[in-house]
Short mmCIF file of C-alpha atoms in Angstrom, two decimals:
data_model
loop_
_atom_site.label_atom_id
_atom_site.label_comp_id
_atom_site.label_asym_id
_atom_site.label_seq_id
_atom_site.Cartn_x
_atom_site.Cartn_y
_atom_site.Cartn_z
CA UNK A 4 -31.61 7.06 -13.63
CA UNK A 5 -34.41 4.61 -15.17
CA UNK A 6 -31.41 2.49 -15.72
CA UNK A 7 -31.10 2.07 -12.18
CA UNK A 8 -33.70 1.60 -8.70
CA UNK A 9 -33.37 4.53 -6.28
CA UNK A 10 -31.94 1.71 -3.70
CA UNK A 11 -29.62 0.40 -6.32
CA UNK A 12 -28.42 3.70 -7.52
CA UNK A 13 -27.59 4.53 -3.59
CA UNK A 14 -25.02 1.81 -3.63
CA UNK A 15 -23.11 3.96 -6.08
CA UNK A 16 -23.29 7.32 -5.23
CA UNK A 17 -23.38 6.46 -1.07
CA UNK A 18 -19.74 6.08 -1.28
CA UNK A 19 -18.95 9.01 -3.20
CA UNK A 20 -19.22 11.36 -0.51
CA UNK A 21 -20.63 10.46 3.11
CA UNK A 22 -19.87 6.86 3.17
CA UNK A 23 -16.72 7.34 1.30
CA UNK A 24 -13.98 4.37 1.40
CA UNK A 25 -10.92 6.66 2.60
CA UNK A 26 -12.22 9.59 4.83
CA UNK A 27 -15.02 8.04 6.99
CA UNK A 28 -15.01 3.89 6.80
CA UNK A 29 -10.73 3.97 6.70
CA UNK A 30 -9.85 1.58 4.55
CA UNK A 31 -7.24 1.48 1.88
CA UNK A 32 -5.07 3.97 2.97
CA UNK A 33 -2.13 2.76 2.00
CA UNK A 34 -1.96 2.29 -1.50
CA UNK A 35 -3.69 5.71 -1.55
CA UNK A 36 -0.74 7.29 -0.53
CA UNK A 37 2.18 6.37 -1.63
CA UNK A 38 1.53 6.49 -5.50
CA UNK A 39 0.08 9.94 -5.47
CA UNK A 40 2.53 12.21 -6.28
CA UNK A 41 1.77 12.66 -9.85
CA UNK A 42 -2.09 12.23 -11.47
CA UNK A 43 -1.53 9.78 -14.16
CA UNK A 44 -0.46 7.53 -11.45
CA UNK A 45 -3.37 8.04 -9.35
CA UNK A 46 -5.84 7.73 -12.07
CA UNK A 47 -4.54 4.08 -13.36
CA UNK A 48 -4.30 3.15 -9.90
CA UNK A 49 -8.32 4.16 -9.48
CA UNK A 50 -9.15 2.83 -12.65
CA UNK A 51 -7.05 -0.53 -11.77
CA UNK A 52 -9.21 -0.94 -8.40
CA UNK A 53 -12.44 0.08 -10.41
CA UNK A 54 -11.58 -3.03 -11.93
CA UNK A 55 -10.45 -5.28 -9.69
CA UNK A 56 -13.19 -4.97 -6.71
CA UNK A 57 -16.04 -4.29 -9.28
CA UNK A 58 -15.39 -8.05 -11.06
CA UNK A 59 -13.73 -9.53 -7.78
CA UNK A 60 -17.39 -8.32 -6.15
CA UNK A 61 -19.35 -9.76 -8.62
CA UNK A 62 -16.76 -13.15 -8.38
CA UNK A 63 -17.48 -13.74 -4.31
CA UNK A 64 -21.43 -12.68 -4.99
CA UNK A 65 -21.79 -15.62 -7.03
CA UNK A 66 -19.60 -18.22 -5.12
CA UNK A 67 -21.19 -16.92 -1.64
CA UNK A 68 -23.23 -19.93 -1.12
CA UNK A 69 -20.38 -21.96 -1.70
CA UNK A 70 -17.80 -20.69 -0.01
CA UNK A 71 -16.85 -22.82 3.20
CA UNK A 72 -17.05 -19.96 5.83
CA UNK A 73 -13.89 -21.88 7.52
CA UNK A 74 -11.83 -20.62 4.51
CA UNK A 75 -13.15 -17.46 2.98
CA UNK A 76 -10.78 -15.16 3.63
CA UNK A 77 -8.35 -17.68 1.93
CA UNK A 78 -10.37 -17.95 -1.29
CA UNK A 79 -10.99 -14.04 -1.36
CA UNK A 80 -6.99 -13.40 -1.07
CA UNK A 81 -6.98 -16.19 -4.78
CA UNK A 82 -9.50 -14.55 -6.17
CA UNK A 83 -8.03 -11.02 -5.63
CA UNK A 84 -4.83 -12.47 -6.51
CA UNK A 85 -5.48 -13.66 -9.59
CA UNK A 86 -7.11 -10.44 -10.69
CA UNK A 87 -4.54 -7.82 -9.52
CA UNK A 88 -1.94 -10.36 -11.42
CA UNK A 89 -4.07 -9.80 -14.56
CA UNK A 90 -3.97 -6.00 -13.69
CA UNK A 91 0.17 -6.10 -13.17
CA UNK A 92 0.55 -7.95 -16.83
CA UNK A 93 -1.36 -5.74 -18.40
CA UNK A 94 -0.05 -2.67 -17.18
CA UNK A 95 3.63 -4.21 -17.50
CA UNK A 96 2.47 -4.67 -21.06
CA UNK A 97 0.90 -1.73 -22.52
CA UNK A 98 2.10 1.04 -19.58
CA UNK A 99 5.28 -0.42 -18.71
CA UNK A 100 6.90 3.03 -17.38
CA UNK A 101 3.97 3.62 -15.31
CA UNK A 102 4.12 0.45 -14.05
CA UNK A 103 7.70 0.83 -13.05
CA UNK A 104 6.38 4.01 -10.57
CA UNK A 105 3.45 2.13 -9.22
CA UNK A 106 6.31 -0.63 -8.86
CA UNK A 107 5.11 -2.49 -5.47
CA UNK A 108 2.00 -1.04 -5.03
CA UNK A 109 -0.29 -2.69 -7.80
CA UNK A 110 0.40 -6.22 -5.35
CA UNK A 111 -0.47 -3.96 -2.81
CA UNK A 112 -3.58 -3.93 -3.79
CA UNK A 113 -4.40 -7.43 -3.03
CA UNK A 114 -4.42 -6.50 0.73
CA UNK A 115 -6.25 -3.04 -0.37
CA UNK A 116 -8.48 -3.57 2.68
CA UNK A 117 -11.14 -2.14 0.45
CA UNK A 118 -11.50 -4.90 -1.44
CA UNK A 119 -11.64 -7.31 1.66
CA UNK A 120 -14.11 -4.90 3.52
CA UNK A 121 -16.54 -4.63 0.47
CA UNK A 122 -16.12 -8.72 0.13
CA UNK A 123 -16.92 -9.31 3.65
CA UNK A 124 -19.31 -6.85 4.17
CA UNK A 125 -21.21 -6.60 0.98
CA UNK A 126 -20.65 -9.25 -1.65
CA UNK A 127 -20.72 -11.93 0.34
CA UNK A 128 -24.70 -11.93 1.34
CA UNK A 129 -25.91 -10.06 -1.78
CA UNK A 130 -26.41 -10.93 -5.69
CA UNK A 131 -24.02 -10.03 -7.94
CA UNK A 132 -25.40 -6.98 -9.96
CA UNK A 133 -26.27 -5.40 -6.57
CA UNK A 134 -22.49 -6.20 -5.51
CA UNK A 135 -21.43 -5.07 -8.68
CA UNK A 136 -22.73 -1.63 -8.32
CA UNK A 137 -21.62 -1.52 -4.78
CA UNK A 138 -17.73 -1.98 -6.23
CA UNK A 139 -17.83 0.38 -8.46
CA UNK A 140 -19.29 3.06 -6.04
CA UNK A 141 -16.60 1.83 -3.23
CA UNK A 142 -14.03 1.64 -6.29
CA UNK A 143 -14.99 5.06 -7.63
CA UNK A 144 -15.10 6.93 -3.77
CA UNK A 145 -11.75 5.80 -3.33
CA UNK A 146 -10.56 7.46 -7.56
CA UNK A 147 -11.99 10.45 -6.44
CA UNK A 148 -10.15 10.78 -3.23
CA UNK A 149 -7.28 9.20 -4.95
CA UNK A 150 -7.44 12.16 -8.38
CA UNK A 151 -8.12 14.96 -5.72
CA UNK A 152 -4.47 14.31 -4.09
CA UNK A 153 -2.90 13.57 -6.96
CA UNK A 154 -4.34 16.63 -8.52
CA UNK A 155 -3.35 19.46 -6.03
CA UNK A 156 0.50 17.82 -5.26
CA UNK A 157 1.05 17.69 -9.08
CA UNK A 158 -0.13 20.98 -9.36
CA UNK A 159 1.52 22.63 -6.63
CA UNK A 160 4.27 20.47 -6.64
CA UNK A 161 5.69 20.48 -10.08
CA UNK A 162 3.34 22.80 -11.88
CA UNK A 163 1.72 20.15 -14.49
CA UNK A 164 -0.89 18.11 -14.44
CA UNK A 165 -1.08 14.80 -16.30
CA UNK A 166 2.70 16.10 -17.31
CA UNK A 167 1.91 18.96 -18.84
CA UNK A 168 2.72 22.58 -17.45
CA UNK A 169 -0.23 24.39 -16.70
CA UNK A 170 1.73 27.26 -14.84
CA UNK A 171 3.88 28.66 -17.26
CA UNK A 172 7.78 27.57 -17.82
CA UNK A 173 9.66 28.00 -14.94
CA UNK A 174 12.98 28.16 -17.01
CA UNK A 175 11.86 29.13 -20.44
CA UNK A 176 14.11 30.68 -22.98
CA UNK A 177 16.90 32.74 -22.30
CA UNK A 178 15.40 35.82 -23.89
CA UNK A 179 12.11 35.59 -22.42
CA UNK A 180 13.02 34.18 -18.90
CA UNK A 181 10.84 32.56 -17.10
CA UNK A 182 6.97 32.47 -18.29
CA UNK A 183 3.37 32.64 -17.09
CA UNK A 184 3.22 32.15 -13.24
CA UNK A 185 6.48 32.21 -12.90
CA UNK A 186 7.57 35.21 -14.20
CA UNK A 187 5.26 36.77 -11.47
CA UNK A 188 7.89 34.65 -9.04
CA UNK A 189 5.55 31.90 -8.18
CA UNK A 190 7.73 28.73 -7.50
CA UNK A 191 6.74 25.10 -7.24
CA UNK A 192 6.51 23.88 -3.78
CA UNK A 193 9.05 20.60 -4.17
CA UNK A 194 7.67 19.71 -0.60
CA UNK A 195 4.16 18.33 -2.28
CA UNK A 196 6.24 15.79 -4.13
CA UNK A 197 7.37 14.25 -1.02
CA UNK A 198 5.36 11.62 0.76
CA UNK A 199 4.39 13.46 4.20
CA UNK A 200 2.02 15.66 2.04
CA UNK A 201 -0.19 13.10 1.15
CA UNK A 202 -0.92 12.68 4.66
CA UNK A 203 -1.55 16.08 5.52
CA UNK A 204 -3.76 16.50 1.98
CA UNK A 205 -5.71 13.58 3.09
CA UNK A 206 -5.84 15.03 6.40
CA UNK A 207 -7.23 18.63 5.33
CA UNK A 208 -9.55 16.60 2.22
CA UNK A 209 -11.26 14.92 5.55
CA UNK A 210 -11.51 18.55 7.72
CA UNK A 211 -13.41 19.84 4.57
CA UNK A 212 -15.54 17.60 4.24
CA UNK A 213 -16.83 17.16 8.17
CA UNK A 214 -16.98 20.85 7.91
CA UNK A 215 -19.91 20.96 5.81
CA UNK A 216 -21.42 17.73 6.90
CA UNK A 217 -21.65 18.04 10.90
CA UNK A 218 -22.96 14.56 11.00
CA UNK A 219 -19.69 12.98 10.69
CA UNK A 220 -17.72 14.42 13.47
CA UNK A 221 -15.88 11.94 15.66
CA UNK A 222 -15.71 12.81 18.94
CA UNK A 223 -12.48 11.73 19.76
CA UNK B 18 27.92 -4.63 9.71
CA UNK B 19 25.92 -5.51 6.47
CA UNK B 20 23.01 -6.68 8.75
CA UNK B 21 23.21 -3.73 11.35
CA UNK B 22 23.04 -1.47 8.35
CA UNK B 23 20.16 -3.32 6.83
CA UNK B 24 18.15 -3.02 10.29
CA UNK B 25 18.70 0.71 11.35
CA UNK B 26 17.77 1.40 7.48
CA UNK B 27 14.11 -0.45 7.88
CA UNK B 28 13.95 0.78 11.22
CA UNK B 29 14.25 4.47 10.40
CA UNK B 30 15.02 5.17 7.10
CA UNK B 31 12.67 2.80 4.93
CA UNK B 32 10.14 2.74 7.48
CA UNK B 33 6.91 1.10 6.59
CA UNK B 34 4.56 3.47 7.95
CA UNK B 35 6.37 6.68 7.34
CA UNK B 36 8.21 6.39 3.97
CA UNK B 37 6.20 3.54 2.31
CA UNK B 38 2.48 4.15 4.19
CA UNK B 39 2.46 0.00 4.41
CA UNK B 40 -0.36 -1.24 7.05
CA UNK B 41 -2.05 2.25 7.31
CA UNK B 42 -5.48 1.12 7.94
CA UNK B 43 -4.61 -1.13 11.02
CA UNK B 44 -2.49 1.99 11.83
CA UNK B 45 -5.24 4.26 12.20
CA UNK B 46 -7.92 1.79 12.91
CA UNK B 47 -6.10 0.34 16.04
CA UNK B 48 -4.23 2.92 17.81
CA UNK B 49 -6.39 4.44 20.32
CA UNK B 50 -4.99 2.85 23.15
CA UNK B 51 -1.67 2.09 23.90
CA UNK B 52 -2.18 -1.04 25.15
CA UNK B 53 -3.86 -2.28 22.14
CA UNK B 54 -1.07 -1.22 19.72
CA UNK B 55 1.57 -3.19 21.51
CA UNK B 56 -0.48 -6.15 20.66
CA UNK B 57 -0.94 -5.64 16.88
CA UNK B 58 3.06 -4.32 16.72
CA UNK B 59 4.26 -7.05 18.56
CA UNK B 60 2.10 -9.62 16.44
CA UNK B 61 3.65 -7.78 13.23
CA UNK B 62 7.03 -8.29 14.24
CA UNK B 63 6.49 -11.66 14.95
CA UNK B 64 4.50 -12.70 11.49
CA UNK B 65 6.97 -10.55 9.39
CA UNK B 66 10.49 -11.76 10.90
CA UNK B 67 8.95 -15.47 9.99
CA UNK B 68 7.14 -14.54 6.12
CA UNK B 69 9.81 -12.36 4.60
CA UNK B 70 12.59 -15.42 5.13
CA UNK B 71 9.99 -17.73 4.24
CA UNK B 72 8.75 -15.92 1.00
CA UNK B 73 12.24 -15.13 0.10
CA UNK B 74 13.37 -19.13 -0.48
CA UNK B 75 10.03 -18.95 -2.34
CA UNK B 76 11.65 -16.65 -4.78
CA UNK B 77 14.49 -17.97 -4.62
CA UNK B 78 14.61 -21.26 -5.52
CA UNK B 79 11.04 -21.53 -7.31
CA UNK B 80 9.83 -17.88 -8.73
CA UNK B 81 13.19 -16.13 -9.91
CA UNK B 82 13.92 -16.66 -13.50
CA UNK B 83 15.81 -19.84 -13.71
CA UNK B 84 15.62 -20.25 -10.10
CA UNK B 85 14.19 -23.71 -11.05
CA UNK B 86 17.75 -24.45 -12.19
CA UNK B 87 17.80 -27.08 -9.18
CA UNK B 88 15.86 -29.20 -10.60
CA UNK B 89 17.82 -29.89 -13.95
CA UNK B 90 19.20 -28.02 -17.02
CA UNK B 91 15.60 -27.92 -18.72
CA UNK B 92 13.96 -25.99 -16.25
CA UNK B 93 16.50 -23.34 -16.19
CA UNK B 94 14.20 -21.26 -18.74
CA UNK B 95 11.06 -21.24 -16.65
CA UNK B 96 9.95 -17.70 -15.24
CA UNK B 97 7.31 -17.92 -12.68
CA UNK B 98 7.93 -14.52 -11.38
CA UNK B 99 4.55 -13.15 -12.49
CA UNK B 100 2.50 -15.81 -9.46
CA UNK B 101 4.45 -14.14 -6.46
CA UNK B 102 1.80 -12.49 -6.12
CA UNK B 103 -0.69 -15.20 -5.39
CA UNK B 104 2.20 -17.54 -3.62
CA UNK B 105 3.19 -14.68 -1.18
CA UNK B 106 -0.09 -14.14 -0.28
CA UNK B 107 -0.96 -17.87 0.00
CA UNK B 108 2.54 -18.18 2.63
CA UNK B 109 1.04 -15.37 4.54
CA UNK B 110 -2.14 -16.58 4.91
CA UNK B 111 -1.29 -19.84 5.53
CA UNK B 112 1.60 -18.77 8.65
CA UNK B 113 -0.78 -16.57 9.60
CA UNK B 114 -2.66 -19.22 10.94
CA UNK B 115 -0.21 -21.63 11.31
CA UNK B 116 1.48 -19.34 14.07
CA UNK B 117 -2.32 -18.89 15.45
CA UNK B 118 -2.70 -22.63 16.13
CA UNK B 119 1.14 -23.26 17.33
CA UNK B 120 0.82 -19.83 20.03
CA UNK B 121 -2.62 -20.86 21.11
CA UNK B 122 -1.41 -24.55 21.70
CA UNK B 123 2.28 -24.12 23.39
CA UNK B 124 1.75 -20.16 24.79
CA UNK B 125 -2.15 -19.42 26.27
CA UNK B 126 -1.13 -16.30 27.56
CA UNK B 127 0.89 -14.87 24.71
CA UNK B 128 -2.26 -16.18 22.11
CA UNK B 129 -4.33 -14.10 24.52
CA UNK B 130 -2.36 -11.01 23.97
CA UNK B 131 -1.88 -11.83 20.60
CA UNK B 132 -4.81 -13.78 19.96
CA UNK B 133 -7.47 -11.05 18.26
CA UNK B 134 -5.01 -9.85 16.07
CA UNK B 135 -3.18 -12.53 14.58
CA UNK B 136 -6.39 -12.96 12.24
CA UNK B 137 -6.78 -9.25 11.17
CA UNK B 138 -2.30 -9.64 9.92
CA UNK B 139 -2.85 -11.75 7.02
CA UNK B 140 -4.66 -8.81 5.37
CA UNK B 141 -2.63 -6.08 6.56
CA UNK B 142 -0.76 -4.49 3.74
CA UNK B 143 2.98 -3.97 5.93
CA UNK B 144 3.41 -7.92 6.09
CA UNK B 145 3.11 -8.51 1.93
CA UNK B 146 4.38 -4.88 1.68
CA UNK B 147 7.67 -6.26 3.60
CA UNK B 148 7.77 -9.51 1.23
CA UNK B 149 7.32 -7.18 -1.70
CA UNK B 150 9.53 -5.35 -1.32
CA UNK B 151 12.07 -7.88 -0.30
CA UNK B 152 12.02 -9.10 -3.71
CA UNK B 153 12.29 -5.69 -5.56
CA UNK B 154 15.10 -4.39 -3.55
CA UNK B 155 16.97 -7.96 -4.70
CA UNK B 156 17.96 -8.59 -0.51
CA UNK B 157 20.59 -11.18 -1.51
CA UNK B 158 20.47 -13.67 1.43
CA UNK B 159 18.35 -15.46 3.67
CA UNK B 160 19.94 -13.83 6.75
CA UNK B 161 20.00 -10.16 5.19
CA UNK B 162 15.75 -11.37 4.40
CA UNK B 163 15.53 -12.17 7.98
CA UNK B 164 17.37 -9.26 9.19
CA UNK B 165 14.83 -6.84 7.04
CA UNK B 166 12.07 -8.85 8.15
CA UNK B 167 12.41 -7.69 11.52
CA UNK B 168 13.59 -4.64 11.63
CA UNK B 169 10.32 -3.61 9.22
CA UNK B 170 8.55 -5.20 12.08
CA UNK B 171 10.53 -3.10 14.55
CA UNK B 172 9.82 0.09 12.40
CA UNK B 173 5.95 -0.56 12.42
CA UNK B 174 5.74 -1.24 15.69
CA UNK B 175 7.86 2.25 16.78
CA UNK B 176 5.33 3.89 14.68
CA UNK B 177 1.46 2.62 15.73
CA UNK B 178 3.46 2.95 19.57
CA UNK B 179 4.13 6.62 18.68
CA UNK B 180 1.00 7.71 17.35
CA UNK B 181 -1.32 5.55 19.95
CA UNK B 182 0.68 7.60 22.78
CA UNK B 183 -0.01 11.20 21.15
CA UNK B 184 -3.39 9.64 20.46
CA UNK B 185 -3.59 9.13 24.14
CA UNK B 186 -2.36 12.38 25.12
CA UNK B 187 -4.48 14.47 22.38
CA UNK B 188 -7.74 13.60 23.92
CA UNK B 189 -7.06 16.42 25.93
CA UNK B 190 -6.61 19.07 23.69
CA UNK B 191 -8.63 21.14 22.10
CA UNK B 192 -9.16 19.88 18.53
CA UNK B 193 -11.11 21.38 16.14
CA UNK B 194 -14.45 19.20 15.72
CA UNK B 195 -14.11 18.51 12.02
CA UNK B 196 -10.52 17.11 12.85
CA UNK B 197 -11.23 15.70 15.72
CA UNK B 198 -10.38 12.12 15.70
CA UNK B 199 -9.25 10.78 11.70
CA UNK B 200 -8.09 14.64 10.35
CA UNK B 201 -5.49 15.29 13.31
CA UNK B 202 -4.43 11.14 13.17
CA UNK B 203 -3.51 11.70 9.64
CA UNK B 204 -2.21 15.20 10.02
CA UNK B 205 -0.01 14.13 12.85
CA UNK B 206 1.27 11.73 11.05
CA UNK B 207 2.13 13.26 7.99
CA UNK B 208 4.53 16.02 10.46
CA UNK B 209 6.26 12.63 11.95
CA UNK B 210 6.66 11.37 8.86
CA UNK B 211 8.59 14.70 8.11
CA UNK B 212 10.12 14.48 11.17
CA UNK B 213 11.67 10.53 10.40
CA UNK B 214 12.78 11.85 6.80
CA UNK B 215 15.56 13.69 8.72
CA UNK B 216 16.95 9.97 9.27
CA UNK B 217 17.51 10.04 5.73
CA UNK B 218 21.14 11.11 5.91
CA UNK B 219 22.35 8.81 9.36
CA UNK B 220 24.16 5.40 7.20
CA UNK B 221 25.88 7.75 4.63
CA UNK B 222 26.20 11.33 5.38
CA UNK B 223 23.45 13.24 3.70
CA UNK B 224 23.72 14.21 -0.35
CA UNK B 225 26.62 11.02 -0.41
CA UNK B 226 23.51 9.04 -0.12
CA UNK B 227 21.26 10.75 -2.94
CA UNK B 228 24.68 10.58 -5.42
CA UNK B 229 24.75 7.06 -4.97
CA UNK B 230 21.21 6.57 -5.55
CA UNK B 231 20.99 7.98 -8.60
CA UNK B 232 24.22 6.05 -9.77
CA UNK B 233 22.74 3.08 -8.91
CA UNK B 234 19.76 3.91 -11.06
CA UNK B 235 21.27 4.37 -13.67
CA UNK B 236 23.35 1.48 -13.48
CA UNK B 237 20.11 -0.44 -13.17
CA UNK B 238 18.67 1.44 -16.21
CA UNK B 239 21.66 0.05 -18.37
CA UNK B 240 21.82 -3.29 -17.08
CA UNK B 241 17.71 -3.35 -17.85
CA UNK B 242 18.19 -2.12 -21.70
CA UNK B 243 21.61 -4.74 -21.94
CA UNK B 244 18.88 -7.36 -20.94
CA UNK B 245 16.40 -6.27 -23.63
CA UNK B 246 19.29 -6.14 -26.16
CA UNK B 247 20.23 -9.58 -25.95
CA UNK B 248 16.37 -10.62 -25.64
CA UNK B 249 15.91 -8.82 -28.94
CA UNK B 250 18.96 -10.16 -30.30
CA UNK B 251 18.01 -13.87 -28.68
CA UNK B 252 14.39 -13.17 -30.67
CA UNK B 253 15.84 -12.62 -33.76
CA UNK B 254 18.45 -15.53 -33.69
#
């Protein structure tokens, strides 16, 4: 990248895999979760946080020095605030059915403790193209996390992906019967849909990856 | 009756950590000990049975359309429902340390079991989850807000209890390494969360509930296009 330093380009690809956002520094699980059930969602919640902490980074980087330390976390919540508000209107406004699914969870991400972790730890003692990249690394570790769940319980769940069957037509017509996958007897596994799986994705997306890196084991 | 309903239903049914994932990351991050997770549930209880009332008059009588009727005919029109977001935060992290000062000054030893934590609420996602969610399930009055408020509370703290005693317990098993530690956490919690989904049925009587769900939606689609008619209609006019 001649665009980029090798230190600067570290800050974004760092938290794609071993300093990743969800599986090794825990934070923003929640939102990560709950809206994952189907892949549009997840994407345009990734690309909403893409947004949100890479400008809301670049916001606190250049108010650091002014920032009464007293009252930070106060003027991080406003600043977040405003910006997931601006996120909410537009999606109300040009996605409003999608908006309806992600429902409470676009607020949610004002207490995305992503955002407040990247603030506190990052933005707030560095300049603001450095803290720039940084969100969108954080932001974009968290998408892929975030389209990897969504991918596999759409998939296995209801057979489609962004909506549109990739299996085969589990009903099809009543000549032909059922098509593709289907016909072979495959049948969607409803249980994906429901929340729990998330939870155990997550949990088997974090087993794979310690696998093959060693380095981040836990112990205990 | 309304209210017991309300509180077994946040308790088990609508619980924050296992049907909604609200306040995951102090879930996991702080429930290694037993002892510790009292302290956060206990101080989420506490902030959420006093925010969700509080944020609920908010909406009430300032964000709601026309909840600014109180003030005069001409203000009936305003909608400020699009700066909840920023007021319920603000309320949060305002009580958040408005409760800090009060417990440190009238209760030492309940602001030393409380103390460390009380900071860490205002950014945990269960206590704007709860006022969120207050508003979009329309809870209709300040006790029934109350009520919710603290059975949520309840709910979260049954849950980081729960897990921070297996956690306890599973230091003696034999894990494997790559799980060890964040993988079983979340995979353990995913079965529980299967296990609480068999609450589902407990006010209603299994599928009665899911019928009446779906009725409701629909009644809630129709109302929602009956209100864009007569916007349309009002547009045209």
């Amino acid at each position: 990248m001649g665009l980029l330093s090798k230190k600067d380009a570290k800050l974004i690809t760092d938290p794609l895999a071993d300093n990743n956002p969800i599986t090794i520094q825990v934070l923003g699980i929640c939102s990560a979760l709950a809206i994952t059930a189907e892949l549009e969602a997840s994407i345009v919640m990734s690309i909403s946080v893409l947004f949100v902490l890479g400008v809301g980074n670049v916001v606190i980087s250049l108010m650091r020095n002014i920032i009464p330390s007293k009252i930070r976390i106060i003027v991080q919540l406003i600043v977040v605030a405003t910006l997931v508000i601006i996120v909410d209107l537009v999606l109300k406004a040009f996605a409003y059915e999608l908006s309806k699914t992600l429902s409470v969870f676009v607020g949610l991400i004002i207490t995305n403790c992503i955002i407040m972790g990247r603030f506190e730890a990052f933005a707030l003692g560095n300049g603001p193209w450095r803290s720039f990249l940084d969100g969108i690394g954080n932001a974009a570790g968290y998408g892929v996390i975030l389209i990897i769940v969504g991918f596999f319980r759409e998939l296995l769940g209801s057979g489609t992906l962004l909506g549109i069957p990739v299996l085969g037509d589990p009903i099809g017509t009543p000549e032909t019967g059922p098509t593709g996958l289907y016909a072979l007897g495959y049948e969607n596994n409803g249980f994906m849909l429901l929340s729990p799986m998330a939870l155990i994705v997550v949990g088997i997306i974090i087993w794979v990856q310690r696998t093959r890196n060693k380095a981040l084991v836990e112990d205990h | 009756m309304e209210h017991l309903e309300l509180f077994l239903k946040s308790i088990f049914i609508d619980n924050m950590v296992f049907a909604t994932f609200l306040g995951m990351c102090s879930y996991l991050a702080v429930s290694k000990k037993v002892s510790t997770a009292v302290g956060l549930g206990a101080a989420v209880i506490f902030v959420l049975a006093i925010t969700v009332p509080l944020n609920w008059l908010l909406d009430q009588y300032l964000l709601q359309p026309g909840a600014l009727s109180w003030l005069g005919e001409e203000y009936a029109a305003y909608d400020l429902s699009f700066l909840s977001f920023i007021m319920f935060i603000a309320t949060i992290a305002t009580m958040v340390q408005l409760v800090e000062i009060v417990v440190e000054k009238f209760s030492p030893s309940l602001y030393n079991s409380l103390g460390i934590f009380l900071p860490l609420i205002a950014v945990n996602c269960a206590i704007l989850g709860g006022s969120l969610f207050m508003q979009s399930r329309e809870i209709a009055t300040l006790g029934l807000a109350t009520t919710y408020g603290i059975g949520s509370g309840i709910g979260w703290f049954l849950a980081i209890l729960a897990i921070a005693a297996i956690r306890e317990k599973i230091r003696y098993s034999n894990v494997p390494p790559a799980l060890r530690g964040l993988g079983i956490t979340f995979i353990i919690t995913g079965l529980m969360a299967i296990g609480f989904m068999s609450f589902g049925g407990m006010l209603t009587g299994g599928d009665d509930e899911a019928a009446k769900e779906t009725k409701s939606a629909q009644v809630d689609e129709l109302n929602d296009t009956e209100k864009e008619l007569a916007n349309n209609t009002k547009v045209i006019e």
